[in-house]
Amino acid sequence: PYDVLIVGGGPAGAAAAIYAARKGIRTGLVSENFGGQVAETVGIENMISMPYTEGPKLVAQMEQHVKEYDVDIITDQRAAGIRAGEYLELDLASEATLRSRAVILATGARWRELSVPGEQEYRNKGVAYCPHCDGPFYKGKRVAVIGGGNSGIEAAIDLAGIVEHVTVLEFADTLKADDVLQRKAQSLPNVEIIRNAQTTEVTGDGKKVTGLLYTDRATGESRSVEVAGIFVQIGLIPNSEWLKGSDIELSRFGEIEIDARGATSMPGVFAAGDVTTEPYKQIVIAMGAGSTAALSAFDHLIRTPDP
Ligand code: FAD
C-alpha cells in the first residue's frame, strides 16, 4: 500500500505528488493522463514567474519535476470508486484496486461545450473557455460571451474592461445571473445582451474565428455577429461522477466539499483543484491546493497508526 495516493495528473495532482514525496513517504499518482487541462492550453500568461509559457511545455516541466522524486506514476487508468477499509481502497475501471493510507482527489473539471460546427476547429484560435486566462489576448477587439448565467455575465463585465465590445448571447428569454450582475452588465456602454439566441455555428477564415451564427428563437431568423473571440460560459463540470454513492460529500454542482485544509468528508481523503468547491479554477490555485492537500495528508499520517 501507499502512504499517499493521488488521483489525477493535472497541476493539483503534480503539486501534491511533489509535496508528498518530499516527506519521504510512499507516494503514488494514478491518472488517465499527465497534464490535465494544461495539456489543452496554448498560451499561458498567469503562471507566476513565467510571463509566458505554453501548455505542452508546462506539462513537460511538471512531469520532469515530479520525476525528480520517487513517485510511482500510473497513467492510462481511470478511478471508478473509493472505499474505506483497513486501508483506503481505490477501485480502477480496469478492475484493479490500489490501497493507501491517505488519498488526494485531484481529478479536475471540463468545460461544457457548445457542440456546434466550428467549435473544435477554432478551439484556442478564438474559441475560449476562461476569461481570466484568455481575456487579455482580445484587448481592443470585439468578443462574444455565450451564456447568461453568473459566469457568463461575470465574464462579460470582466472582458468589457479589456476588449472593445462584448456581445452576450443567452439561449433563454431571461438571464439567470444574479440581479446585481445583470444591472452592472447593463450599465456598461460596450456590453450588448441578446436573449433567445441559440448559437448554431462558429465561423472563421480557416485560421481563426471571425464570428458566429445564431438563431433568434423568437422569430426563427438566422443572424450573424462578427467577433474575434468567443467565450463559452455554459458550465464547468467537475470530474466527480465516479464519487457519487461514495462517502465523499459533493456540492449541488458536483464539486467535492473541502475545508481550508483540503479535507473531504471521508477521513484520510483530501482533495484539491478544479474538482473541489474552490471558487477560482486556475493553474496556480490548483498547485497551491495540491500542496495544501499533501501537507494535510502528511499531518493525518503522523497522527494515525499504520495498519
Ligand atoms: P485538471 O487539469 O483538470 O487535471 C485533472 C487530471 O485528472 C487529469 O490528468 C485527468 O486525466 C485526471 N482524471 C480525471 N478523472 C479521472 C479519473 N476518474 N481517474 C483518473 N484520473 C482522472 N488556468 C490558468 O491559470 N491559466 C491559463 O492560461 C489557463 N488556460 C486554460 C485554457 C484552457 C483551454 C482550459 C481548459 C483551462 C485553462 N486554465 C488556465 C485552467 C487550468 O487549466 C485549470 O484550473 C487547472 O488545470 C486545474 O488543475 P487540476 O489539477 O485541478 O485539474
Coordinates of C-alpha atoms and ligand atoms in Angstrom, one line a residue:
P1 CA 0.0 0.0 0.0
Y2 CA 0.9 3.6 -0.5
D3 CA 1.1 6.3 2.3
V4 CA -0.4 8.8 -0.1
L5 CA -2.1 8.0 -3.4
I6 CA -3.0 10.9 -5.7
V7 CA -5.8 10.6 -8.2
G8 CA -5.3 13.0 -11.2
G9 CA -2.2 14.2 -13.1
G10 CA -3.0 17.9 -13.6
P11 CA -1.3 20.8 -11.7
A12 CA -3.1 19.9 -8.5
G13 CA -2.0 16.3 -8.6
A14 CA 1.5 17.1 -9.7
A15 CA 2.0 19.6 -6.8
A16 CA 0.5 17.1 -4.3
A17 CA 2.9 14.4 -5.6
I18 CA 6.0 16.7 -5.1
Y19 CA 4.9 17.8 -1.7
A20 CA 4.1 14.3 -0.5
A21 CA 7.3 12.7 -2.0
R22 CA 9.4 15.4 -0.3
K23 CA 8.2 14.0 3.0
G24 CA 9.9 10.7 2.2
I25 CA 6.7 8.7 2.2
R26 CA 5.4 6.1 -0.3
T27 CA 3.7 8.2 -2.9
G28 CA 1.7 7.1 -5.9
L29 CA -0.1 9.1 -8.6
V30 CA -2.8 7.4 -10.7
S31 CA -4.4 9.3 -13.6
E32 CA -5.9 9.0 -17.0
N33 CA -3.2 11.2 -18.4
F34 CA -0.5 13.6 -17.2
G35 CA -1.1 17.3 -17.6
G36 CA -4.9 17.6 -17.4
Q37 CA -6.4 20.7 -18.8
V38 CA -3.0 22.3 -19.1
A39 CA -2.2 19.9 -22.0
E40 CA -5.1 21.5 -24.0
T41 CA -3.9 25.1 -23.4
V42 CA -1.8 27.2 -25.7
G43 CA -0.7 30.5 -24.3
I44 CA -0.4 30.9 -20.5
E45 CA 0.4 34.3 -19.2
N46 CA -0.5 34.0 -15.5
M47 CA 1.9 31.3 -14.3
I48 CA 3.7 33.5 -11.8
S49 CA 7.4 33.9 -12.5
M50 CA 6.9 32.8 -16.2
P51 CA 5.5 35.8 -18.1
Y52 CA 4.7 33.4 -21.0
T53 CA 4.6 29.7 -21.4
E54 CA 2.6 27.1 -23.3
G55 CA 0.5 24.2 -22.1
P56 CA 2.6 21.3 -23.5
K57 CA 5.8 23.0 -22.3
L58 CA 4.4 23.4 -18.7
V59 CA 3.2 19.8 -18.7
A60 CA 6.6 18.5 -19.7
Q61 CA 8.2 20.6 -16.9
M62 CA 5.6 19.5 -14.3
E63 CA 6.3 15.8 -15.3
Q64 CA 10.1 16.3 -15.2
H65 CA 9.7 17.9 -11.7
V66 CA 7.6 15.1 -10.4
K67 CA 10.0 12.5 -11.8
E68 CA 12.9 14.1 -9.7
Y69 CA 11.2 12.3 -6.8
D70 CA 10.3 8.7 -6.0
V71 CA 6.7 8.8 -7.2
D72 CA 5.0 5.8 -8.6
I73 CA 3.3 7.3 -11.7
I74 CA 0.5 5.1 -13.2
T75 CA -1.2 6.6 -16.2
D76 CA -4.0 5.4 -18.6
Q77 CA -6.0 4.3 -15.6
R78 CA -9.4 5.7 -14.6
A79 CA -10.6 5.7 -11.0
A80 CA -14.1 4.3 -10.5
G81 CA -14.7 4.4 -6.8
I82 CA -13.3 4.8 -3.3
R83 CA -14.0 2.8 -0.2
A84 CA -12.8 2.8 3.4
G85 CA -11.4 -0.4 4.9
E86 CA -8.3 -1.3 6.8
Y87 CA -6.7 1.0 4.1
L88 CA -8.5 3.3 1.8
E89 CA -9.2 1.3 -1.4
L90 CA -9.3 3.0 -4.8
D91 CA -11.1 0.9 -7.4
L92 CA -9.9 1.4 -11.0
A93 CA -12.1 0.9 -14.1
S94 CA -9.6 -1.8 -15.1
E95 CA -10.9 -3.7 -12.0
A96 CA -7.6 -3.4 -10.1
T97 CA -7.7 -1.9 -6.6
L98 CA -4.9 0.3 -5.2
R99 CA -4.6 0.7 -1.4
S100 CA -3.3 3.7 0.5
R101 CA -3.4 5.2 4.0
A102 CA -4.3 8.6 2.6
V103 CA -5.8 9.7 -0.8
I104 CA -5.8 13.0 -2.6
L105 CA -8.5 13.5 -5.2
A106 CA -7.4 15.9 -8.0
T107 CA -9.5 14.8 -11.0
G108 CA -10.2 18.3 -12.2
A109 CA -13.0 19.5 -14.4
R110 CA -14.1 20.0 -18.0
W111 CA -15.9 22.9 -19.7
R112 CA -19.3 22.2 -21.1
E113 CA -19.0 22.6 -24.8
L114 CA -21.5 24.2 -27.3
S115 CA -21.3 21.2 -29.6
V116 CA -21.8 23.3 -32.8
P117 CA -19.8 23.2 -36.0
G118 CA -16.5 25.2 -35.8
E119 CA -16.1 25.0 -32.1
Q120 CA -13.5 22.2 -32.1
E121 CA -11.8 23.6 -35.3
Y122 CA -11.3 27.0 -33.7
R123 CA -10.6 25.9 -30.1
N124 CA -7.6 28.1 -28.9
K125 CA -8.0 30.0 -32.2
G126 CA -10.7 32.3 -30.9
V127 CA -12.9 29.9 -29.1
A128 CA -12.0 30.2 -25.4
Y129 CA -13.4 29.0 -22.1
C130 CA -11.5 31.0 -19.4
P131 CA -11.8 34.8 -19.4
H132 CA -9.1 35.2 -16.6
C133 CA -6.8 33.2 -18.9
D134 CA -7.5 34.5 -22.4
G135 CA -9.3 37.8 -21.9
P136 CA -6.1 39.9 -22.4
F137 CA -5.4 38.2 -25.8
Y138 CA -8.5 40.1 -27.1
K139 CA -7.5 43.6 -26.0
G140 CA -9.2 46.2 -28.2
K141 CA -11.2 43.5 -30.2
R142 CA -14.9 42.5 -30.3
V143 CA -15.8 39.3 -28.5
A144 CA -18.9 37.3 -27.7
V145 CA -19.8 35.5 -24.4
I146 CA -22.2 32.6 -24.8
G147 CA -24.3 32.1 -21.6
G148 CA -26.1 34.5 -19.4
G149 CA -25.7 32.8 -16.1
N150 CA -23.4 34.1 -13.4
S151 CA -20.2 33.0 -15.1
G152 CA -21.3 34.4 -18.4
I153 CA -22.3 37.8 -17.0
E154 CA -19.2 38.0 -14.8
A155 CA -17.1 37.2 -17.9
A156 CA -18.9 40.0 -19.8
I157 CA -18.2 42.5 -17.0
D158 CA -14.5 41.4 -16.8
L159 CA -14.0 41.4 -20.6
A160 CA -15.7 44.8 -21.0
G161 CA -12.8 46.5 -19.3
I162 CA -10.3 44.9 -21.7
V163 CA -11.9 44.4 -25.1
E164 CA -13.7 46.9 -27.4
H165 CA -17.1 45.3 -27.2
V166 CA -18.9 42.3 -25.7
T167 CA -22.0 40.6 -27.1
V168 CA -23.6 38.2 -24.7
L169 CA -25.9 35.5 -26.2
E170 CA -28.3 33.8 -23.9
F171 CA -30.4 30.9 -25.1
A172 CA -33.4 31.5 -22.8
D173 CA -35.6 34.7 -22.8
T174 CA -34.2 35.8 -19.4
L175 CA -30.8 35.9 -17.9
K176 CA -30.1 33.5 -15.0
A177 CA -27.3 35.7 -13.4
D178 CA -27.8 37.4 -10.1
D179 CA -29.6 40.8 -10.4
V180 CA -26.6 42.8 -9.2
L181 CA -24.5 41.3 -12.0
Q182 CA -27.2 41.9 -14.6
R183 CA -27.5 45.5 -13.5
K184 CA -23.8 46.0 -13.7
A185 CA -23.5 44.5 -17.2
Q186 CA -26.5 46.5 -18.5
S187 CA -24.9 49.7 -17.2
L188 CA -21.7 49.2 -19.3
P189 CA -21.8 51.0 -22.6
N190 CA -19.8 48.3 -24.5
V191 CA -21.9 45.3 -23.5
E192 CA -24.9 44.2 -25.5
I193 CA -27.1 41.3 -24.3
I194 CA -29.1 39.3 -26.8
R195 CA -31.7 36.9 -25.4
N196 CA -33.4 34.0 -27.1
A197 CA -30.3 33.4 -29.1
Q198 CA -29.3 29.8 -30.0
T199 CA -25.7 29.7 -31.2
T200 CA -25.5 27.5 -34.2
E201 CA -22.0 27.8 -35.7
V202 CA -18.6 29.3 -35.0
T203 CA -17.3 30.9 -38.2
G204 CA -13.7 31.5 -39.2
D205 CA -11.3 32.1 -42.0
G206 CA -9.6 28.8 -41.7
K207 CA -7.0 30.1 -39.2
K208 CA -9.0 32.0 -36.6
V209 CA -12.5 32.9 -35.5
T210 CA -14.3 35.7 -37.5
G211 CA -17.7 35.4 -35.8
L212 CA -20.7 33.3 -35.1
L213 CA -24.2 32.5 -36.3
Y214 CA -27.2 32.2 -34.1
T215 CA -30.9 31.7 -34.5
D216 CA -33.3 34.2 -33.0
R217 CA -35.6 31.7 -31.2
A218 CA -38.5 34.3 -31.2
T219 CA -38.6 34.8 -35.0
G220 CA -36.6 31.8 -36.2
E221 CA -34.3 34.1 -38.2
S222 CA -30.6 33.3 -38.5
R223 CA -28.3 36.2 -37.7
S224 CA -24.5 36.7 -37.5
V225 CA -22.2 38.5 -35.2
E226 CA -18.6 39.5 -36.1
V227 CA -16.2 38.8 -33.3
A228 CA -12.5 37.8 -32.9
G229 CA -13.2 35.7 -29.7
I230 CA -16.0 33.6 -28.3
F231 CA -16.0 32.8 -24.6
V232 CA -18.1 29.7 -23.9
Q233 CA -19.6 30.1 -20.4
I234 CA -22.2 27.4 -20.2
G235 CA -20.8 25.5 -17.3
L236 CA -17.8 23.7 -15.8
I237 CA -18.4 20.1 -15.0
P238 CA -16.3 18.6 -12.1
N239 CA -14.9 15.1 -12.9
S240 CA -16.6 13.7 -9.8
E241 CA -19.3 11.4 -11.3
W242 CA -17.3 8.4 -10.1
L243 CA -17.6 9.5 -6.5
K244 CA -21.4 9.6 -6.5
G245 CA -22.6 7.0 -4.0
S246 CA -19.3 7.1 -2.0
D247 CA -18.8 8.7 1.4
I248 CA -17.4 11.8 -0.3
E249 CA -19.7 14.8 0.1
L250 CA -20.4 16.7 -3.1
S251 CA -21.9 20.2 -3.5
R252 CA -25.1 20.5 -5.6
F253 CA -22.8 21.3 -8.6
G254 CA -21.0 18.0 -8.0
E255 CA -17.8 19.6 -6.6
I256 CA -16.0 17.9 -3.7
E257 CA -16.7 19.8 -0.5
I258 CA -13.4 20.6 1.2
D259 CA -12.3 22.6 4.2
A260 CA -9.4 25.1 4.5
R261 CA -7.0 22.1 4.8
G262 CA -8.3 20.3 1.8
A263 CA -10.0 17.6 3.9
T264 CA -13.2 16.0 2.5
S265 CA -16.0 14.3 4.5
M266 CA -14.1 11.0 4.4
P267 CA -11.3 10.5 6.9
G268 CA -7.9 10.4 5.2
V269 CA -9.2 11.6 1.9
F270 CA -8.2 15.1 0.8
A271 CA -9.0 16.9 -2.5
A272 CA -7.6 19.8 -4.5
G273 CA -8.0 21.8 -7.6
D274 CA -10.9 22.3 -10.1
V275 CA -12.8 19.2 -8.8
T276 CA -13.4 20.9 -5.5
T277 CA -15.5 23.8 -4.1
E278 CA -12.5 26.1 -4.5
P279 CA -14.2 29.1 -6.3
Y280 CA -11.4 30.0 -8.7
K281 CA -10.2 27.5 -11.2
Q282 CA -6.7 28.4 -12.2
I283 CA -3.3 26.6 -12.5
V284 CA -1.5 28.4 -9.7
I285 CA -4.5 28.0 -7.4
A286 CA -4.7 24.2 -8.2
M287 CA -1.0 23.9 -7.5
G288 CA -1.4 25.7 -4.1
A289 CA -4.3 23.5 -3.3
G290 CA -2.5 20.3 -4.2
S291 CA 0.4 21.4 -1.9
T292 CA -2.1 22.1 0.9
A293 CA -3.8 18.7 0.5
A294 CA -0.4 16.9 0.6
L295 CA 0.7 18.6 3.7
S296 CA -2.7 17.8 5.3
A297 CA -2.4 14.2 4.2
F298 CA 1.1 14.0 5.9
D299 CA -0.3 15.6 9.0
H300 CA -3.1 13.0 9.0
L301 CA -0.5 10.2 8.6
I302 CA 1.7 11.2 11.6
R303 CA -1.4 11.2 13.8
T304 CA -2.8 7.8 12.6
P305 CA -1.3 4.4 13.3
D306 CA -0.1 2.4 10.2
P307 CA -2.5 -0.7 10.0
Ligands
FAD1 P1 -7.1 19.1 -14.4 O1 -6.0 20.0 -15.0 O2 -8.4 19.1 -15.0 O3 -6.5 17.6 -14.3 C1 -7.2 16.6 -13.8 C2 -6.5 15.3 -14.0 O4 -7.3 14.2 -13.5 C3 -6.2 14.9 -15.5 O5 -4.9 14.3 -15.5 C4 -7.3 13.8 -15.8 O6 -6.8 12.9 -16.8 C5 -7.4 13.1 -14.4 N1 -8.7 12.4 -14.2 C6 -9.9 12.9 -14.3 N2 -10.8 12.0 -14.0 C7 -10.1 10.9 -13.6 C8 -10.5 9.6 -13.1 N3 -11.7 9.2 -12.9 N4 -9.5 8.7 -12.8 C9 -8.2 9.1 -13.0 N5 -7.8 10.3 -13.5 C10 -8.7 11.2 -13.8 N6 -5.6 28.3 -15.9 C11 -4.6 29.3 -15.7 O7 -4.2 29.5 -14.6 N7 -4.1 30.0 -16.8 C12 -4.5 29.7 -18.1 O8 -4.0 30.4 -19.0 C13 -5.4 28.7 -18.3 N8 -5.9 28.4 -19.6 C14 -6.8 27.4 -19.8 C15 -7.1 27.1 -21.1 C16 -8.0 26.1 -21.3 C17 -8.3 25.7 -22.8 C18 -8.5 25.3 -20.2 C19 -9.4 24.1 -20.5 C20 -8.2 25.6 -18.9 C21 -7.3 26.7 -18.7 N9 -6.9 27.1 -17.4 C22 -6.0 28.0 -17.2 C23 -7.5 26.4 -16.2 C24 -6.5 25.4 -15.6 O9 -6.1 24.5 -16.7 C25 -7.1 24.5 -14.5 O10 -7.6 25.4 -13.5 C26 -6.2 23.5 -14.0 O11 -5.7 22.7 -15.0 C27 -6.8 22.7 -12.9 O12 -6.0 21.7 -12.4 P2 -6.4 20.3 -11.8 O13 -5.2 19.6 -11.5 O14 -7.4 20.6 -10.7 O15 -7.3 19.6 -12.9

